[in-house]
Short mmCIF file of C-alpha atoms and ligand atoms in Angstrom, two decimals:
data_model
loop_
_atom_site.label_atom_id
_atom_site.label_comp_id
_atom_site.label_asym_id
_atom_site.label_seq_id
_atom_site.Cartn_x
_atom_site.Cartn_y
_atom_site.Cartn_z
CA UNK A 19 -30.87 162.90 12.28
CA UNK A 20 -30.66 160.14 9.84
CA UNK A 21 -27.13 159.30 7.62
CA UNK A 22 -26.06 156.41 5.92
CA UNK A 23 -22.96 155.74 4.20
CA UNK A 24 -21.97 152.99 1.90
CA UNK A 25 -25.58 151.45 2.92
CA UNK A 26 -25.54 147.68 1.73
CA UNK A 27 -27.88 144.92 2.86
CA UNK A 28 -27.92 141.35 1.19
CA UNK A 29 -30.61 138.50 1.66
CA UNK A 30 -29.55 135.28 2.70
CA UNK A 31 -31.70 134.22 -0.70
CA UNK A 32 -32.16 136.87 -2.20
CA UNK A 33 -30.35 140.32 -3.83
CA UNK A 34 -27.77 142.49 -2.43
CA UNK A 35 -29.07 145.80 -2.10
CA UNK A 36 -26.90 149.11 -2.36
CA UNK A 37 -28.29 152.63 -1.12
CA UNK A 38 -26.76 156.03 -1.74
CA UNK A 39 -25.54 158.20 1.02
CA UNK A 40 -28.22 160.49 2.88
CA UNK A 41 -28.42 162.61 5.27
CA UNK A 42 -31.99 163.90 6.39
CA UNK A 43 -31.76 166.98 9.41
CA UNK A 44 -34.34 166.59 12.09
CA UNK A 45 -37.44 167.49 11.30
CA UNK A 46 -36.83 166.85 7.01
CA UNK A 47 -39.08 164.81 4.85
CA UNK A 48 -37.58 161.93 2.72
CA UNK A 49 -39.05 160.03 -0.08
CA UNK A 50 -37.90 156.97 -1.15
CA UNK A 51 -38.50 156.16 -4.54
CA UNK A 52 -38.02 153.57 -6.51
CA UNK A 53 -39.84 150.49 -8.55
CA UNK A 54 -41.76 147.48 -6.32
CA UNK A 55 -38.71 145.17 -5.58
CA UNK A 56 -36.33 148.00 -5.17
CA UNK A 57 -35.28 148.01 -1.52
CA UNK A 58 -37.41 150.56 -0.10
CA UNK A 59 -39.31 148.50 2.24
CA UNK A 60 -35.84 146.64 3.34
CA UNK A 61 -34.22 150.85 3.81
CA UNK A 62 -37.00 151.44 6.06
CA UNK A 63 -36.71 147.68 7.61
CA UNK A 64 -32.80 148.86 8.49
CA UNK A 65 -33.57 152.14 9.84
CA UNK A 66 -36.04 150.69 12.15
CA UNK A 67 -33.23 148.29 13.40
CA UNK A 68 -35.93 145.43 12.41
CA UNK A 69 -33.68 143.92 9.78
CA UNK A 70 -30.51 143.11 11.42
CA UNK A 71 -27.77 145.94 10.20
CA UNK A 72 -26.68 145.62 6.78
CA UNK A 73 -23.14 146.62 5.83
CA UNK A 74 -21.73 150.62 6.05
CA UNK A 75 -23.11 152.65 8.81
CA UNK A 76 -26.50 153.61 9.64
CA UNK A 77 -27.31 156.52 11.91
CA UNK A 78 -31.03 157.00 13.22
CA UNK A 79 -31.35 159.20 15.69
CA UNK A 80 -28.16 159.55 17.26
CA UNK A 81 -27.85 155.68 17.26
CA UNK A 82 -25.57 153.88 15.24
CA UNK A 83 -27.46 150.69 14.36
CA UNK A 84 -24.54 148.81 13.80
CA UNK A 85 -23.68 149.14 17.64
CA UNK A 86 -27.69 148.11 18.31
CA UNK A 87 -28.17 144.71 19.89
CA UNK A 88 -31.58 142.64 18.86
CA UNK A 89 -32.90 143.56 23.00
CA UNK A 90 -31.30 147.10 22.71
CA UNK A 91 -32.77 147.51 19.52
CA UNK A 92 -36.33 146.43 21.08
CA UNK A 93 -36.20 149.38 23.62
CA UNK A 94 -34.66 151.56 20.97
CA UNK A 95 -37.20 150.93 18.24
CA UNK A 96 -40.24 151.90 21.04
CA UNK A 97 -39.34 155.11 21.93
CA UNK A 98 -37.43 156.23 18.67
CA UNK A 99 -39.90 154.88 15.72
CA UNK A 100 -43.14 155.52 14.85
CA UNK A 101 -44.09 152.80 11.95
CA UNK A 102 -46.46 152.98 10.03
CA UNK A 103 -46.66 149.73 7.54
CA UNK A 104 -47.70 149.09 4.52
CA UNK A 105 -49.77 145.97 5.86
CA UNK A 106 -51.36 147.77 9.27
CA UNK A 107 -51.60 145.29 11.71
CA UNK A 108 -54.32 146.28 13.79
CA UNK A 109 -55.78 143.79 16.07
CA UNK A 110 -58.78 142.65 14.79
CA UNK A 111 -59.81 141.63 18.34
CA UNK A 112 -59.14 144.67 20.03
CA UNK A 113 -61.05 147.99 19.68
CA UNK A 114 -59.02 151.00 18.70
CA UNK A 115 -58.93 152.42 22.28
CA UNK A 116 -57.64 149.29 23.25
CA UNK A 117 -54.98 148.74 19.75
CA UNK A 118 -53.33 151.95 20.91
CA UNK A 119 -53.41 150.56 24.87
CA UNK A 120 -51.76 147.63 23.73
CA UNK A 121 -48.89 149.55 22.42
CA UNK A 122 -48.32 151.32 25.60
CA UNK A 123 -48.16 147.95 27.26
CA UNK A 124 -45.62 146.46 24.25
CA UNK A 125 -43.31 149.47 24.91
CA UNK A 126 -43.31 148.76 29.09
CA UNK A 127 -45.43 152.32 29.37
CA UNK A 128 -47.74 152.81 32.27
CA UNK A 129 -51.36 152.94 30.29
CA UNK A 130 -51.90 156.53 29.34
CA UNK A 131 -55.48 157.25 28.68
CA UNK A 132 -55.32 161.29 28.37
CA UNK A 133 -52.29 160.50 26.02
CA UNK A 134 -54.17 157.84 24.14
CA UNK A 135 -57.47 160.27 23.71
CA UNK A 136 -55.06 162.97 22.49
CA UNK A 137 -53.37 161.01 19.37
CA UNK A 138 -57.05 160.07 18.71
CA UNK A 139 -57.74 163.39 18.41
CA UNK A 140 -55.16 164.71 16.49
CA UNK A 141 -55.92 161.98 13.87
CA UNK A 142 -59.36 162.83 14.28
CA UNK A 143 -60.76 159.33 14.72
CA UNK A 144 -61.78 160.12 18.68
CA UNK A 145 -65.08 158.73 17.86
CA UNK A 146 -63.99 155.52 16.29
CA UNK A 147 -62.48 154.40 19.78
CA UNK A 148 -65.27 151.83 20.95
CA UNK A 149 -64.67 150.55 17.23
CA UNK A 150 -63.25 147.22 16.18
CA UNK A 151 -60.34 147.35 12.87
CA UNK A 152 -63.14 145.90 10.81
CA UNK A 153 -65.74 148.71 11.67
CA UNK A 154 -63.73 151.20 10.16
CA UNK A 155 -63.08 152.15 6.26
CA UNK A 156 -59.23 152.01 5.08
CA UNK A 157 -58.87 155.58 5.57
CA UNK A 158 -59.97 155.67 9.00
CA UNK A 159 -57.61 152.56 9.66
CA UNK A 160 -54.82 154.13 8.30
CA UNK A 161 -55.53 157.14 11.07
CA UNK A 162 -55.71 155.15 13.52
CA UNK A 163 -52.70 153.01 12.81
CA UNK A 164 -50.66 156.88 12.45
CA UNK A 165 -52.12 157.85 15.86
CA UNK A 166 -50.53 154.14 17.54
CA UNK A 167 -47.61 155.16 15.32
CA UNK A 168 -47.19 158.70 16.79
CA UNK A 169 -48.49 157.52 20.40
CA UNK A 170 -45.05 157.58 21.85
CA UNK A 171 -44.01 160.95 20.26
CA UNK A 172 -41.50 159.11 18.25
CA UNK A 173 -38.70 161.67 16.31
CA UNK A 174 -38.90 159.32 13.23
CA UNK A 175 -41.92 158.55 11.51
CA UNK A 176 -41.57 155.71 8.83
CA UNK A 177 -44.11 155.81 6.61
CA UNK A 178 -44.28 152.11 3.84
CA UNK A 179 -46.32 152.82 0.65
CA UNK A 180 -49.38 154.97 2.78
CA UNK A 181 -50.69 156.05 -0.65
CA UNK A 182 -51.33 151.97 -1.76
CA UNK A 183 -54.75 151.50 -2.67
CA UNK A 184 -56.30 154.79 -2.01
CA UNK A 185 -57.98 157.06 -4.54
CA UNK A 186 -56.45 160.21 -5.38
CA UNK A 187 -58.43 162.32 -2.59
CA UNK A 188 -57.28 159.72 -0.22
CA UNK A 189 -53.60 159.66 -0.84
CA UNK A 190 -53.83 163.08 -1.05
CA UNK A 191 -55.02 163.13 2.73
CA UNK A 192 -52.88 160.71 3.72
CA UNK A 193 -49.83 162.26 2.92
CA UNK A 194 -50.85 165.66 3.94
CA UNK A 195 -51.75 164.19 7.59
CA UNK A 196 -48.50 162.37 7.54
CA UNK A 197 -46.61 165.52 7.01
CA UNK A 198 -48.61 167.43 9.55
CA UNK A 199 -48.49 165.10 11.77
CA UNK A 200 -44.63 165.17 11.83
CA UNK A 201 -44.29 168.97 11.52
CA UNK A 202 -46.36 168.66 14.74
CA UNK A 203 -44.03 166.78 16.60
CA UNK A 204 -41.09 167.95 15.15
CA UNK A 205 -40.43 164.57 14.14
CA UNK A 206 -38.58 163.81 10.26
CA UNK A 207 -40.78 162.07 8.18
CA UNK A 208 -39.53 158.87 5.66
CA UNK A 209 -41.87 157.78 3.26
CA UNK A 210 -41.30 155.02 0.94
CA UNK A 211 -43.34 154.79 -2.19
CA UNK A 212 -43.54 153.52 -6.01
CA UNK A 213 -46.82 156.28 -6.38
CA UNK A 214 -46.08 159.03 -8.37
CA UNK A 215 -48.80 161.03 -6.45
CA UNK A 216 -47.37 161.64 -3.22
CA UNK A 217 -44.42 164.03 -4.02
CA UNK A 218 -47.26 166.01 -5.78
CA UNK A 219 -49.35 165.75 -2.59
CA UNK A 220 -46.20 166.97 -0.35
CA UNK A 221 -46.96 170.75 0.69
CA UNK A 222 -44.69 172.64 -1.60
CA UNK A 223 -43.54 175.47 1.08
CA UNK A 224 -41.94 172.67 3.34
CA UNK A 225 -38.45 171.31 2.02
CA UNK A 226 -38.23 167.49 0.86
CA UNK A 227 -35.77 164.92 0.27
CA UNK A 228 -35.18 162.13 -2.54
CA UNK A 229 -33.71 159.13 -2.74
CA UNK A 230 -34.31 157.30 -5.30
CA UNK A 231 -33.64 153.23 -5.13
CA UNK A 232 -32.92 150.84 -7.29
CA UNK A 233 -30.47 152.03 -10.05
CA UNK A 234 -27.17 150.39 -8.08
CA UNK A 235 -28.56 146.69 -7.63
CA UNK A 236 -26.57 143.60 -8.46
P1 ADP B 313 -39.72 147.40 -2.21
O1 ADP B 313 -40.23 147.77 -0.86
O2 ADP B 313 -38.99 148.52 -2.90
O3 ADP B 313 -40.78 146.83 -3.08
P2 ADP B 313 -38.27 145.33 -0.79
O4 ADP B 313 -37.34 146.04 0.13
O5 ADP B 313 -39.49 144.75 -0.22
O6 ADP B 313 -38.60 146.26 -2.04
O7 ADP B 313 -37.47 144.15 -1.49
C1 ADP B 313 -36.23 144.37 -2.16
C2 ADP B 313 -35.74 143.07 -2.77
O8 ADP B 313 -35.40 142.16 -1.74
C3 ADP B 313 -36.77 142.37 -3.66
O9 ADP B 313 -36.08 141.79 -4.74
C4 ADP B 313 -37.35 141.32 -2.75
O10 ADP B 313 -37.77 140.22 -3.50
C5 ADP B 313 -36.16 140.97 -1.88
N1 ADP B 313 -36.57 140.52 -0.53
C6 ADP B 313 -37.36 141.18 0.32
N2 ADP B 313 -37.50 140.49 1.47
C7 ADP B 313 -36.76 139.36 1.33
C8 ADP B 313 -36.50 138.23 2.17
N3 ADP B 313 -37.01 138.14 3.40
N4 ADP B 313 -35.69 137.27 1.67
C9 ADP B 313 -35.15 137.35 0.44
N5 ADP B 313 -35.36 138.39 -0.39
C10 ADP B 313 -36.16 139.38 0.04
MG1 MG B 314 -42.11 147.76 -0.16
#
């Protein structure tokens, strides 16, 4: 479902990055360790085809991402990735109904409202619909952002640092949701993370993935 090989990306400014080989079935949970500064947000950049493709092959879903052009890659990227970043990005104009609406619209979807009501649902933030972003606690922002992540049915779920700033009860949440979520859908799960806590969180009857960043940077 996911493989890289001889994964390399370098910034025009900044370090050249190296990443070990992986290969994650569908329906696995990866975690990608590694210290602030260490690539993960850039592996999860790549596999979203957001960064352009770095060097070695990439496969996501069937797609190699070094054959994905920028408009390809838009289209792609819609129906293939849920993303759920570390920064949220809700509209702070729009209410939540209308943040997951908009997503329909970005991904040229006909507006779904029974769809819409059931990602709601399964996030269980139905009544926070008429909301606005800043009417709603981080936690409850976070759920909403998964359920516009998930809104597509997407069979990746990229998950950037979901534990940051939450207590312990939280991030415990969080991650537990995450991971339901994705055993729901049958979708594989790739969460990035410097937080100790979450592989501890992780439900210890389902299988899980490392990858740990950082050691192989020059
Ligand atoms: P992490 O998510 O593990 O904290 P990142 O993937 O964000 O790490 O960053 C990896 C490295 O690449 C860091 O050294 C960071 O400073 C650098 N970097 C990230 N984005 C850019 C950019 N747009 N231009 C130049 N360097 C960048
Ligand atoms: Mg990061």
């Amino acid at each position: 479902m996911i493989s890289t090989r001889q994964l390399a990306y370098r910034y025009a400014d900044g370090p050249a990055l190296q990443f070990e080989d992986i290969d994650v079935a569908q329906g696995g949970v990866l975690l990608l360790c590694g210290a602030s500064g260490s690539g993960k947000s850039t592996w999860l950049a790549l596999a979203a085809g957001l960064l352009g493709p770095g060097a070695g092959d990439m496969t996501v879903a069937g797609q190699s991402l070094q054959a994905l052009g920028k408009v390809a890659g838009d289209a792609w990227r819609a129906k293939t990735i849920g993303f759920l970043p570390q920064k949220l990005h809700l509209s702070a104009a729009l209410t939540v109904h209308d943040n997951l609406a908009m997503a329909q619209w970005a991904a040229r979807q006909a507006q779904d409202e029974q769809r819409i009501a059931e990602a709601l649902t399964a996030l269980g933030v139905q009544d926070l619909a008429r909301r606005k972003p800043a009417q709603l606690s981080g936690g409850q922002a976070q759920r909403v952002a998964l359920a516009r992540a998930v809104l597509l049915r997407p069979q990746v779920i990229l998950a950037d640092e979901p534990t940051a700033s939450l207590d312990d009860a939280a991030a415990q949440a969080a991650v537990k949701l995450l991971q339901a979520t994705a055993r729901h859908q049958g979708a594989t799960l790739v969460m990035a993370t410097h937080d100790a806590r979450v592989a501890d969180c992780l439900d210890s009857q389902m299988g899980f993935q490392f990858l740990y960043i950082g050691s192989n940077q020059r």
